[in-house]
Short mmCIF file of C-alpha atoms and ligand atoms in Angstrom, two decimals:
data_model
loop_
_atom_site.label_atom_id
_atom_site.label_comp_id
_atom_site.label_asym_id
_atom_site.label_seq_id
_atom_site.Cartn_x
_atom_site.Cartn_y
_atom_site.Cartn_z
CA MET A 1391 25.24 83.04 31.64
CA SER A 1392 28.71 82.67 32.99
CA SER A 1393 29.37 81.36 36.05
CA ARG A 1394 32.95 82.10 36.72
CA SER A 1395 33.18 86.03 38.25
CA ILE A 1396 35.58 88.04 36.11
CA THR A 1397 38.99 88.16 38.01
CA VAL A 1398 40.66 91.48 38.94
CA THR A 1399 43.86 91.59 38.99
CA ASN A 1400 46.35 93.86 41.22
CA ASP A 1401 46.05 96.75 38.37
CA GLY A 1402 42.76 96.32 38.28
CA THR A 1403 42.91 94.63 34.85
CA ALA A 1404 39.85 92.13 34.56
CA GLN A 1405 41.09 89.17 33.27
CA ALA A 1406 39.30 87.06 30.38
CA ASN A 1407 40.03 83.18 29.31
CA ILE A 1408 38.64 84.29 25.49
CA GLY A 1409 38.35 87.05 23.68
CA VAL A 1410 36.21 88.16 20.43
CA VAL A 1411 37.30 91.03 17.60
CA GLY A 1412 34.40 91.65 15.59
CA MET A 1413 30.60 92.69 17.10
CA ALA A 1414 28.40 92.34 14.24
CA VAL A 1415 26.43 89.78 13.87
CA MET A 1416 28.30 86.63 13.75
CA GLY A 1417 31.13 88.03 16.47
CA SER A 1418 28.64 89.16 18.86
CA ASN A 1419 26.27 85.76 18.73
CA LEU A 1420 29.67 83.74 19.06
CA ALA A 1421 30.62 86.14 21.97
CA ARG A 1422 27.20 85.26 23.42
CA ASN A 1423 27.31 81.39 22.89
CA LEU A 1424 31.04 81.61 24.70
CA ALA A 1425 29.75 84.09 27.57
CA SER A 1426 26.95 81.08 28.15
CA ARG A 1427 29.31 78.30 28.79
CA GLU A 1428 30.23 77.70 32.06
CA GLY A 1429 34.17 78.72 32.68
CA ASN A 1430 34.16 81.58 30.23
CA THR A 1431 35.00 85.10 30.94
CA VAL A 1432 34.53 86.79 27.29
CA ALA A 1433 36.79 90.21 26.70
CA ILE A 1434 35.30 91.61 23.11
CA PHE A 1435 36.82 94.35 21.11
CA ASN A 1436 35.06 95.99 17.68
CA ARG A 1437 36.97 98.67 15.43
CA SER A 1438 33.96 101.24 16.29
CA TYR A 1439 33.46 101.49 20.12
CA GLU A 1440 29.06 101.84 19.66
CA LYS A 1441 28.90 98.38 18.60
CA THR A 1442 30.61 97.00 21.76
CA GLN A 1443 28.61 99.73 23.47
CA THR A 1444 25.24 98.11 21.95
CA VAL A 1445 26.65 94.51 22.69
CA LEU A 1446 26.70 95.21 25.88
CA ASP A 1447 24.07 97.38 26.42
CA ALA A 1448 21.66 94.36 25.22
CA HIS A 1449 23.47 91.30 27.21
CA PRO A 1450 24.46 92.41 30.40
CA GLU A 1451 23.81 89.00 31.54
CA ALA A 1452 27.13 87.85 29.21
CA GLU A 1453 29.07 89.62 31.75
CA PHE A 1454 31.26 90.87 28.96
CA VAL A 1455 35.14 92.07 29.38
CA PRO A 1456 34.99 95.29 27.18
CA ALA A 1457 38.18 96.85 25.46
CA LYS A 1458 38.64 100.02 23.52
CA ASP A 1459 41.62 99.55 21.81
CA TYR A 1460 43.68 96.24 20.34
CA ALA A 1461 46.23 97.31 23.77
CA GLU A 1462 43.49 97.14 26.62
CA PHE A 1463 41.89 94.07 24.81
CA ALA A 1464 45.24 92.34 25.39
CA ALA A 1465 45.58 92.95 28.50
CA THR A 1466 42.17 91.83 29.46
CA LEU A 1467 43.39 88.25 28.19
CA SER A 1468 44.68 85.79 30.44
CA LYS A 1469 47.47 83.96 29.04
CA PRO A 1470 48.27 82.02 26.64
CA ARG A 1471 45.61 85.27 25.08
CA THR A 1472 43.30 83.18 22.83
CA ALA A 1473 41.10 85.58 20.34
CA ILE A 1474 38.56 85.09 17.76
CA ILE A 1475 38.24 86.86 14.65
CA MET A 1476 35.05 87.37 13.52
CA VAL A 1477 35.32 90.58 11.23
CA GLN A 1478 34.72 91.26 7.31
CA ALA A 1479 37.18 88.36 5.76
CA GLY A 1480 39.48 89.78 3.06
CA LYS A 1481 41.59 93.37 4.36
CA GLY A 1482 39.64 93.61 7.25
CA THR A 1483 41.04 90.25 9.00
CA ASP A 1484 44.71 91.14 7.95
CA ALA A 1485 44.25 94.36 9.39
CA VAL A 1486 42.91 93.01 13.01
CA ILE A 1487 46.12 90.34 12.83
CA THR A 1488 48.41 92.96 11.93
CA GLU A 1489 47.46 94.70 15.17
CA LEU A 1490 46.78 91.49 17.16
CA THR A 1491 50.43 90.35 16.34
CA LYS A 1492 51.58 93.97 17.90
CA VAL A 1493 50.24 93.39 21.54
CA PHE A 1494 50.02 89.65 21.93
CA GLU A 1495 53.28 87.61 22.60
CA PRO A 1496 54.61 84.16 21.54
CA GLY A 1497 52.21 81.11 22.51
CA ASP A 1498 48.92 83.56 22.59
CA ILE A 1499 46.57 82.17 19.93
CA ILE A 1500 45.03 83.89 17.12
CA VAL A 1501 41.91 82.43 15.35
CA ASP A 1502 40.45 83.33 12.19
CA GLY A 1503 36.80 82.71 12.37
CA GLY A 1504 35.58 83.93 9.15
CA ASN A 1505 34.89 83.14 5.79
CA ALA A 1506 38.76 83.16 4.95
CA LEU A 1507 39.95 81.51 1.43
CA PHE A 1508 42.02 78.87 2.80
CA THR A 1509 45.63 79.96 0.72
CA ASP A 1510 45.33 83.25 2.67
CA THR A 1511 44.73 80.56 5.76
CA ILE A 1512 48.04 79.07 4.52
CA ARG A 1513 49.79 82.42 4.24
CA ARG A 1514 48.67 84.25 7.65
CA GLU A 1515 49.80 81.15 9.39
CA LYS A 1516 53.30 81.10 7.92
CA ALA A 1517 53.26 84.74 8.51
CA VAL A 1518 52.01 84.70 12.19
CA ARG A 1519 53.49 81.60 13.38
CA GLU A 1520 57.04 83.19 12.46
CA THR A 1521 55.95 85.52 15.72
CA GLY A 1522 55.89 82.83 18.11
CA ILE A 1523 51.93 83.23 17.98
CA ASN A 1524 49.70 80.47 16.68
CA PHE A 1525 47.25 81.19 14.26
CA VAL A 1526 44.28 78.88 13.67
CA GLY A 1527 41.66 79.52 10.72
CA ALA A 1528 38.42 77.91 11.46
CA GLY A 1529 35.82 77.52 9.18
CA ILE A 1530 32.19 78.33 11.75
CA SER A 1531 28.53 76.92 9.84
CA GLY A 1532 25.32 77.52 11.25
CA GLY A 1533 25.15 81.45 10.32
CA GLU A 1534 23.99 83.85 13.30
CA GLU A 1535 21.65 81.05 14.99
CA GLY A 1536 24.46 78.25 15.64
CA ALA A 1537 27.08 81.21 15.87
CA LEU A 1538 24.53 81.51 18.94
CA LYS A 1539 23.43 78.26 19.62
CA GLY A 1540 26.08 76.09 18.88
CA PRO A 1541 27.80 76.18 14.86
CA SER A 1542 29.83 73.20 13.62
CA ILE A 1543 33.01 74.27 13.75
CA MET A 1544 36.66 73.19 11.49
CA PRO A 1545 39.50 74.58 12.86
CA GLY A 1546 43.10 74.44 11.04
CA GLY A 1547 46.68 75.33 12.67
CA SER A 1548 49.22 73.12 15.05
CA ALA A 1549 48.33 70.52 17.52
CA GLU A 1550 49.57 73.06 20.00
CA ALA A 1551 46.94 75.91 19.71
CA TRP A 1552 44.46 72.97 19.58
CA GLU A 1553 45.12 72.12 22.82
CA THR A 1554 44.03 75.04 24.60
CA LEU A 1555 41.56 75.83 22.16
CA GLY A 1556 39.86 72.16 21.48
CA PRO A 1557 38.09 72.39 24.82
CA ILE A 1558 37.10 75.86 24.37
CA LEU A 1559 35.61 75.05 20.39
CA LYS A 1560 34.22 71.71 22.23
CA SER A 1561 32.02 73.73 24.66
CA ILE A 1562 30.08 76.18 21.98
CA ALA A 1563 29.87 73.77 19.22
CA ALA A 1564 26.72 71.83 18.28
CA VAL A 1565 26.36 68.37 19.70
CA VAL A 1566 24.93 65.35 18.43
CA ASP A 1567 24.56 61.79 20.11
CA GLY A 1568 26.79 63.53 22.51
CA GLU A 1569 29.75 64.24 20.45
CA PRO A 1570 30.77 68.35 20.16
CA CYS A 1571 30.24 69.08 15.90
CA VAL A 1572 34.37 70.42 16.30
CA THR A 1573 37.59 68.57 15.42
CA HIS A 1574 41.04 69.56 15.04
CA VAL A 1575 40.52 69.20 11.21
CA GLY A 1576 44.54 69.47 10.12
CA THR A 1577 47.67 72.10 10.08
CA ASP A 1578 47.48 75.73 8.60
CA GLY A 1579 44.59 76.21 5.95
CA ALA A 1580 43.06 72.62 6.29
CA GLY A 1581 39.76 74.05 8.32
CA HIS A 1582 39.12 76.73 5.51
CA PHE A 1583 39.33 74.32 2.90
CA VAL A 1584 36.93 72.04 4.89
CA LYS A 1585 34.38 74.90 5.64
CA MET A 1586 34.83 75.90 1.76
CA ILE A 1587 34.02 72.49 0.27
CA HIS A 1588 30.78 72.47 2.78
CA ASN A 1589 29.68 75.40 1.17
CA GLY A 1590 29.96 74.05 -2.13
CA ILE A 1591 28.26 71.61 -1.20
CA GLU A 1592 25.72 73.54 0.15
CA TYR A 1593 25.23 75.19 -3.06
CA ALA A 1594 24.57 71.70 -4.47
CA ASP A 1595 22.10 70.80 -2.22
CA MET A 1596 20.22 73.80 -2.37
CA GLN A 1597 20.25 73.75 -6.57
CA LEU A 1598 19.00 70.29 -6.40
CA ILE A 1599 16.49 71.12 -4.09
CA ALA A 1600 15.06 74.00 -5.94
CA GLU A 1601 15.42 71.77 -9.39
CA ALA A 1602 13.25 69.00 -7.72
CA TYR A 1603 10.72 71.71 -6.73
CA ASP A 1604 10.49 73.29 -10.21
CA LEU A 1605 9.86 70.05 -11.15
CA ILE A 1606 7.40 68.90 -9.15
CA ARG A 1607 5.75 72.04 -9.86
CA ARG A 1608 5.75 72.37 -13.53
CA GLY A 1609 4.80 68.80 -13.88
CA THR A 1610 1.88 68.54 -11.36
CA GLY A 1611 1.00 71.96 -11.44
CA LYS A 1612 0.44 71.66 -7.12
CA THR A 1613 0.99 74.90 -5.67
CA PRO A 1614 4.38 75.90 -2.92
CA ALA A 1615 2.05 75.47 -0.13
CA GLU A 1616 1.33 71.73 -1.40
CA ILE A 1617 4.48 71.49 -2.79
CA ALA A 1618 5.99 72.05 1.37
CA ASP A 1619 3.60 69.35 2.74
CA ILE A 1620 5.61 67.24 0.41
CA PHE A 1621 8.93 68.64 1.78
CA ALA A 1622 7.68 68.05 5.13
CA GLU A 1623 6.68 64.43 4.36
CA TRP A 1624 10.22 63.87 2.37
CA ASN A 1625 11.78 65.56 5.76
CA THR A 1626 10.70 62.46 7.78
CA GLY A 1627 12.92 59.93 5.92
CA GLU A 1628 16.44 59.54 4.35
CA LEU A 1629 16.05 63.29 3.01
CA GLU A 1630 15.74 64.66 6.61
CA SER A 1631 18.01 67.85 6.77
CA TYR A 1632 18.30 71.73 7.92
CA LEU A 1633 17.81 72.43 3.57
CA ILE A 1634 15.08 70.11 3.29
CA GLU A 1635 13.18 71.45 6.41
CA ILE A 1636 13.32 75.02 5.53
CA THR A 1637 12.51 74.59 2.20
CA ALA A 1638 9.37 73.53 3.29
CA GLU A 1639 9.13 76.79 5.27
CA VAL A 1640 10.14 79.16 2.61
CA LEU A 1641 7.48 77.39 0.03
CA ARG A 1642 5.00 77.79 2.96
CA GLN A 1643 5.40 81.23 3.47
CA VAL A 1644 2.89 83.51 2.33
CA ASP A 1645 3.28 87.57 1.21
CA ALA A 1646 1.56 89.23 3.27
CA SER A 1647 1.13 92.42 0.52
CA THR A 1648 -0.10 90.53 -2.27
CA GLY A 1649 -1.50 87.31 -0.51
CA LYS A 1650 0.45 85.27 -2.94
CA PRO A 1651 3.34 82.53 -2.20
CA LEU A 1652 6.75 84.61 -1.37
CA VAL A 1653 8.05 82.00 -3.70
CA ASP A 1654 6.63 83.52 -6.75
CA VAL A 1655 7.27 87.29 -5.46
CA ILE A 1656 11.14 86.95 -5.02
CA VAL A 1657 13.13 88.02 -8.18
CA ASP A 1658 14.40 84.94 -9.59
CA GLN A 1659 18.02 85.91 -9.30
CA ALA A 1660 20.50 83.95 -7.50
CA GLY A 1661 23.65 85.39 -5.71
CA SER A 1662 26.44 83.94 -4.43
CA LYS A 1663 29.04 85.45 -2.06
CA GLY A 1664 31.99 83.69 -3.63
CA THR A 1665 32.83 79.81 -1.12
CA GLY A 1666 31.11 78.28 -4.16
CA VAL A 1667 33.12 79.58 -7.09
CA TRP A 1668 36.51 79.05 -4.86
CA THR A 1669 35.45 75.55 -4.57
CA VAL A 1670 34.85 74.74 -7.96
CA GLN A 1671 38.24 77.09 -8.93
CA THR A 1672 39.88 75.35 -6.10
CA SER A 1673 38.75 71.56 -7.51
CA LEU A 1674 39.62 72.33 -11.13
CA ASP A 1675 43.23 73.13 -9.89
CA LEU A 1676 43.10 70.02 -8.11
CA GLY A 1677 41.52 67.87 -11.05
CA ILE A 1678 38.20 66.95 -9.11
CA PRO A 1679 35.20 67.02 -11.08
CA VAL A 1680 32.69 68.79 -8.72
CA SER A 1681 29.96 68.62 -11.60
CA GLY A 1682 27.21 68.83 -8.78
CA ILE A 1683 29.11 72.12 -7.62
CA ALA A 1684 29.92 73.68 -10.33
CA GLU A 1685 26.40 73.60 -11.66
CA ALA A 1686 25.05 75.26 -9.47
CA VAL A 1687 27.09 77.94 -9.20
CA PHE A 1688 26.43 78.14 -13.12
CA ALA A 1689 22.70 78.10 -12.33
CA ARG A 1690 22.95 81.20 -9.82
CA SER A 1691 25.11 82.88 -12.88
CA LEU A 1692 22.54 81.48 -15.18
CA SER A 1693 19.45 82.94 -13.29
CA SER A 1694 21.42 86.48 -12.49
CA LYS A 1695 21.87 87.31 -16.25
CA PRO A 1696 18.07 89.13 -17.12
CA ALA A 1697 19.06 90.59 -20.66
CA GLN A 1698 20.20 87.31 -21.74
CA ARG A 1699 17.50 85.21 -20.65
CA ALA A 1700 14.87 87.58 -21.68
CA ALA A 1701 16.42 87.81 -25.42
CA SER A 1702 16.38 83.92 -25.40
CA SER A 1703 12.70 84.04 -24.49
CA SER A 1704 11.46 82.92 -27.22
CA LEU A 1705 14.07 80.43 -28.66
CA PRO A 1706 12.07 77.33 -29.79
CA GLY A 1707 11.64 74.39 -27.40
CA PRO A 1708 8.79 72.47 -25.61
CA SER A 1709 6.16 74.12 -23.72
CA SER A 1710 6.53 72.80 -20.05
CA GLU A 1711 2.76 73.54 -19.68
CA ALA A 1712 2.58 70.32 -22.04
CA PHE A 1713 4.30 68.64 -19.38
CA THR A 1714 2.27 65.93 -17.35
CA PRO A 1715 3.42 62.89 -16.09
CA ALA A 1716 0.93 59.80 -16.43
CA ASP A 1717 1.13 59.20 -12.97
CA PRO A 1718 1.82 62.20 -10.78
CA ASP A 1719 2.46 60.40 -7.70
CA ALA A 1720 4.91 58.04 -9.29
CA PHE A 1721 6.51 61.20 -11.02
CA ILE A 1722 6.73 63.22 -7.12
CA GLU A 1723 8.22 59.53 -5.73
CA GLY A 1724 10.88 59.67 -8.85
CA VAL A 1725 11.98 62.98 -8.58
CA ARG A 1726 12.80 61.95 -4.63
CA LEU A 1727 14.79 59.24 -5.39
CA ALA A 1728 16.92 61.75 -7.96
CA LEU A 1729 17.18 64.31 -5.45
CA TYR A 1730 18.46 61.76 -2.94
CA ALA A 1731 21.05 60.21 -5.99
CA SER A 1732 22.25 63.32 -6.92
CA LYS A 1733 22.56 64.10 -3.88
CA VAL A 1734 25.17 61.52 -2.77
CA ILE A 1735 26.97 62.66 -5.67
CA ALA A 1736 27.65 66.27 -4.34
CA TYR A 1737 28.61 65.01 -1.36
CA SER A 1738 30.88 62.03 -3.20
CA GLN A 1739 32.60 64.53 -5.00
CA GLY A 1740 33.08 67.25 -2.10
CA PHE A 1741 34.80 64.26 -0.28
CA ASP A 1742 36.89 63.62 -3.41
CA ALA A 1743 37.98 66.70 -3.15
CA ILE A 1744 38.77 66.89 0.45
CA VAL A 1745 41.10 64.27 -0.08
CA ALA A 1746 42.79 65.70 -3.17
CA GLY A 1747 43.50 68.92 -1.12
CA ALA A 1748 44.46 66.81 1.84
CA GLU A 1749 47.38 65.21 -0.42
CA GLU A 1750 48.19 68.23 -2.24
CA TYR A 1751 49.14 70.69 1.18
CA ASN A 1752 50.03 67.32 3.18
CA TRP A 1753 46.82 67.72 5.65
CA ASP A 1754 45.85 64.43 7.50
CA ILE A 1755 42.16 64.44 7.03
CA LYS A 1756 39.85 62.11 8.79
CA LYS A 1757 37.04 62.02 6.52
CA GLY A 1758 34.76 59.90 8.89
CA ASP A 1759 35.31 62.91 11.30
CA ILE A 1760 34.35 65.51 8.74
CA ALA A 1761 31.04 63.84 8.32
CA LYS A 1762 30.63 63.82 11.97
CA ILE A 1763 31.00 66.87 12.34
CA TRP A 1764 28.34 68.40 9.75
CA ARG A 1765 25.84 66.26 11.09
CA GLY A 1766 24.63 69.40 13.61
CA GLY A 1767 25.01 73.04 13.39
CA CYS A 1768 25.62 73.53 9.94
CA ILE A 1769 23.89 74.41 6.75
CA ILE A 1770 24.11 70.55 5.27
CA ARG A 1771 23.38 69.06 8.88
CA ALA A 1772 21.35 65.92 7.09
CA ARG A 1773 20.63 62.22 8.55
CA PHE A 1774 22.42 60.60 5.85
CA LEU A 1775 25.78 61.78 6.96
CA ASN A 1776 25.79 59.29 10.09
CA ARG A 1777 26.13 56.65 6.60
CA ILE A 1778 28.88 58.46 5.42
CA THR A 1779 31.20 58.58 8.74
CA ASP A 1780 29.87 54.48 8.91
CA ALA A 1781 31.86 53.97 5.39
CA TYR A 1782 34.56 55.83 5.58
CA ALA A 1783 34.95 53.62 9.21
CA GLU A 1784 34.09 50.57 7.39
CA ASN A 1785 36.91 51.20 4.64
CA PRO A 1786 39.18 54.30 5.27
CA GLY A 1787 40.21 54.07 2.00
CA LEU A 1788 37.25 54.24 0.03
CA VAL A 1789 38.25 55.59 -3.41
CA ALA A 1790 34.77 56.79 -4.08
CA LEU A 1791 32.50 57.87 -1.38
CA VAL A 1792 29.09 56.60 -3.69
CA THR A 1793 31.00 52.65 -4.26
CA ALA A 1794 30.77 52.01 -0.38
CA PRO A 1795 28.18 49.18 -0.03
CA PHE A 1796 25.09 51.26 1.79
CA PHE A 1797 25.35 54.34 -1.32
CA VAL A 1798 25.43 51.41 -4.08
CA ASP A 1799 22.08 50.16 -2.64
CA VAL A 1800 20.91 53.87 -2.84
CA MET A 1801 21.62 54.24 -6.23
CA ALA A 1802 20.63 50.74 -6.77
CA GLU A 1803 17.07 52.14 -5.41
CA ALA A 1804 17.27 55.30 -7.43
CA GLN A 1805 18.55 54.80 -10.68
CA THR A 1806 16.08 53.91 -12.95
CA ALA A 1807 13.64 56.74 -11.53
CA TRP A 1808 16.74 59.41 -12.07
CA ARG A 1809 16.88 58.55 -15.22
CA ASN A 1810 13.46 58.78 -16.06
CA VAL A 1811 13.16 62.17 -14.17
CA VAL A 1812 16.16 63.46 -16.29
CA ALA A 1813 14.84 62.17 -19.46
CA ASP A 1814 11.43 64.11 -18.45
CA ALA A 1815 12.93 67.41 -17.63
CA ALA A 1816 14.99 67.08 -21.34
CA LYS A 1817 11.61 66.36 -23.04
CA ALA A 1818 9.76 69.12 -21.35
CA GLY A 1819 12.22 71.67 -21.51
CA ILE A 1820 13.12 72.23 -17.61
CA PRO A 1821 16.32 72.93 -16.91
CA ALA A 1822 17.55 70.23 -14.57
CA PRO A 1823 21.51 70.66 -14.82
CA ALA A 1824 22.70 69.46 -11.03
CA PHE A 1825 20.56 66.65 -11.42
CA SER A 1826 21.36 65.61 -15.07
CA SER A 1827 24.90 66.48 -14.28
CA SER A 1828 25.41 64.33 -11.63
CA LEU A 1829 23.68 61.65 -13.53
CA ALA A 1830 26.34 61.69 -16.29
CA TYR A 1831 29.08 61.59 -13.66
CA TYR A 1832 27.35 58.66 -12.39
CA ASP A 1833 27.38 56.77 -15.66
CA GLY A 1834 30.87 58.35 -16.34
CA LEU A 1835 32.15 56.57 -13.17
CA ARG A 1836 30.48 53.32 -14.56
CA ALA A 1837 31.62 52.88 -18.13
CA ASP A 1838 33.82 50.39 -18.98
CA ARG A 1839 35.30 52.68 -22.08
CA LEU A 1840 35.11 56.36 -22.00
CA PRO A 1841 35.05 58.62 -25.36
CA ALA A 1842 38.64 59.79 -23.60
CA ALA A 1843 40.32 57.23 -26.03
CA LEU A 1844 39.08 59.59 -28.76
CA VAL A 1845 40.00 62.81 -27.55
CA GLN A 1846 43.92 61.10 -27.09
CA GLY A 1847 43.58 60.68 -30.15
CA GLN A 1848 42.53 63.69 -31.07
CA ARG A 1849 45.39 65.34 -28.95
CA ASP A 1850 47.57 63.52 -30.77
CA PHE A 1851 46.37 64.24 -33.66
CA PHE A 1852 46.90 68.09 -33.69
CA GLY A 1853 49.50 68.59 -30.67
CA ALA A 1854 51.23 65.37 -30.97
CA HIS A 1855 50.45 64.80 -27.35
CA THR A 1856 50.79 60.97 -27.57
CA TYR A 1857 48.65 58.29 -26.08
CA LYS A 1858 48.96 54.95 -24.07
CA ARG A 1859 48.01 51.59 -25.60
CA VAL A 1860 45.69 49.19 -24.16
CA ASP A 1861 47.93 46.44 -25.33
CA LYS A 1862 51.22 46.88 -24.10
CA ASP A 1863 53.37 49.31 -21.82
CA GLY A 1864 55.31 52.84 -23.52
CA THR A 1865 54.18 55.99 -24.88
CA PHE A 1866 52.83 56.60 -28.55
CA HIS A 1867 52.29 58.84 -31.34
CA THR A 1868 50.85 58.51 -34.74
CA LEU A 1869 53.16 60.27 -38.12
CA TRP A 1870 49.48 61.95 -38.53
CA SER A 1871 50.96 64.20 -41.15
CA GLY A 1872 53.14 61.38 -42.29
CA ASP A 1873 52.42 57.99 -43.20
CA ARG A 1874 50.82 57.70 -40.18
CA THR A 1875 52.88 55.04 -38.75
CA GLU A 1876 52.82 54.77 -34.93
CA ILE A 1877 56.12 55.65 -33.38
CA GLU A 1878 57.41 55.07 -29.29
CA ALA A 1879 57.61 58.38 -28.36
CA VAL A 1880 58.86 60.32 -25.10
CA ASP A 1881 55.75 62.29 -23.60
CA ALA A 1882 56.79 65.46 -23.52
CA HIS A 1883 53.50 67.32 -22.76
N1 NAP B 976 26.94 85.83 8.55
C1 NAP B 976 26.81 85.14 8.62
O1 NAP B 976 25.71 84.32 8.24
C2 NAP B 976 27.95 83.95 7.73
C3 NAP B 976 28.43 82.85 8.07
C4 NAP B 976 29.98 82.46 8.37
C5 NAP B 976 30.75 82.64 8.25
N2 NAP B 976 30.62 84.35 8.61
C6 NAP B 976 31.87 85.23 8.36
O2 NAP B 976 31.85 85.56 9.19
C7 NAP B 976 32.38 87.09 9.43
C8 NAP B 976 31.63 88.37 10.34
O3 NAP B 976 30.39 88.10 9.42
P1 NAP B 976 29.35 89.17 9.63
O4 NAP B 976 28.24 88.93 9.02
O5 NAP B 976 29.50 89.27 11.67
O6 NAP B 976 30.05 90.69 9.52
P2 NAP B 976 30.61 91.28 8.36
O7 NAP B 976 29.86 92.27 8.02
O8 NAP B 976 31.52 90.23 7.19
O9 NAP B 976 31.78 92.62 8.93
C9 NAP B 976 31.61 93.60 9.70
C10 NAP B 976 32.59 93.50 11.04
O10 NAP B 976 34.09 93.52 10.38
C11 NAP B 976 34.49 94.53 11.19
N3 NAP B 976 35.74 95.30 9.80
C12 NAP B 976 35.79 95.35 9.31
N4 NAP B 976 36.72 95.97 8.20
C13 NAP B 976 37.62 96.22 9.81
C14 NAP B 976 39.08 96.42 9.83
N5 NAP B 976 39.76 97.02 8.76
N6 NAP B 976 39.66 96.14 10.98
C15 NAP B 976 38.69 95.90 12.15
N7 NAP B 976 37.04 95.10 11.83
C16 NAP B 976 37.06 95.43 10.54
C17 NAP B 976 33.15 95.72 11.36
O11 NAP B 976 33.79 96.95 12.43
P3 NAP B 976 33.31 97.93 12.29
O12 NAP B 976 31.96 98.24 12.96
O13 NAP B 976 33.96 98.94 12.93
O14 NAP B 976 32.87 98.51 10.94
C18 NAP B 976 32.50 94.57 11.90
O15 NAP B 976 32.60 94.26 13.55
C19 NAP B 976 32.99 87.17 7.66
O16 NAP B 976 34.67 87.04 7.46
C20 NAP B 976 31.54 86.01 7.38
O17 NAP B 976 32.33 85.92 6.50
C21 NAP B 976 29.35 84.84 8.12
#
């Protein structure tokens, strides 16, 4: 409960130092989190008043200051006014921003804590800035529990806004090793960009864990409950993470109505809300291979095509029932190593996308700080994020995370098992797209020569796209439809 009493001004208006717009699950939990922190008095507003009333009735201890319209909401806030929007992303956010800019003044701060596309945030920040009001797009991860108990927060926006907002966000964020999981990521859309990449990595991590489960189940015949024990055991080591922890919980769950493992009665079609797709689309535009994330998105898409899957179920291929590893325990350990290595690749690719985004949009993003604020409160929180922070602290210019000494050692330990697992999966006809594409990416990075040379030759043949040579400077073209001599060319493509 807030220890700060509500101050009342001469006109009788209560003064709150922070407001939340949107009293659905995320907004109400975030408002309660804010209200529970020393020094905060929280104003709340929702488009339809019923939700505000419900929250007021359910949480008298929060001493919320309710508002029935935007003008009243603005009047309850002390200056500079600070309001966090937690409403439906897209049109809902735009509608609230429009209304708030009518009642707020220059110097006030509007924070969008929803899951906005970062380019929308760039657009909104520019438009709101013209009114003299600060606009901050802040990625907030951790779902409803995180919002209530301490999320990981990724704010963008101006340095001026961060001065006021920083202490408030630090007070409600998750804390790891005494450090709050929030940092000023960069200007305008930087926060939502990093949140988007966070969600992309989350997609990859979940898919990799799902592939590990599938391989162990089909390879060893273990039950979901037995596999839950394996994940619980993995969670005591290098793989310790929120997603591994909840995987064990889900696998252990028994369906009350059938007595079967819950995982066996859930329809095997995975949905998505868009941030994974945004990550892949953005990375394609930036020219960054995020193959682990892309395969995770594609795997969900494939799962959600029941007609195609039914029509293809009798296509020729090995029967996975016939797959029995000679040494099941060694196979399970191999899967663990494959998961660890593939996970490192997913993070490495995600950080590549952050570096490229920062370059493209002129953000000064500290990669080590991002790994730090992902250590708590968010869905991808994991023990090994400390290693990423260390890697960037040792070498801020690291060109690929996977080349940091610690991760080189991980790859040295894991790569043989990783290859065996991918080969076993292929031979048994068990789809492991994220495991195998991560391995192909790893080998692509390692290769002395890539067949891209042949691709350049093909491009030059049909489109005169020209090529460079390994032995001299310049740009060249072979006269493929002429006498096939080589000429020096100006690359116009
Ligand atoms: N749920 C999660 O786990 C999670 C996690 C991270 C981030 N987020 C993000 O957090 C935000 C809030 O999520 P949520 O699940 O709590 O709520 P939501 O279901 O996404 O949105 C419902 C809220 O939006 C309001 N709203 C919709 N259109 C509006 C408009 N035109 N003007 C004013 N208010 C409008 C609704 O008001 P009414 O009551 O009047 O309809 C309601 O308060 C979203 O951007 C979401 O993507 C959610």
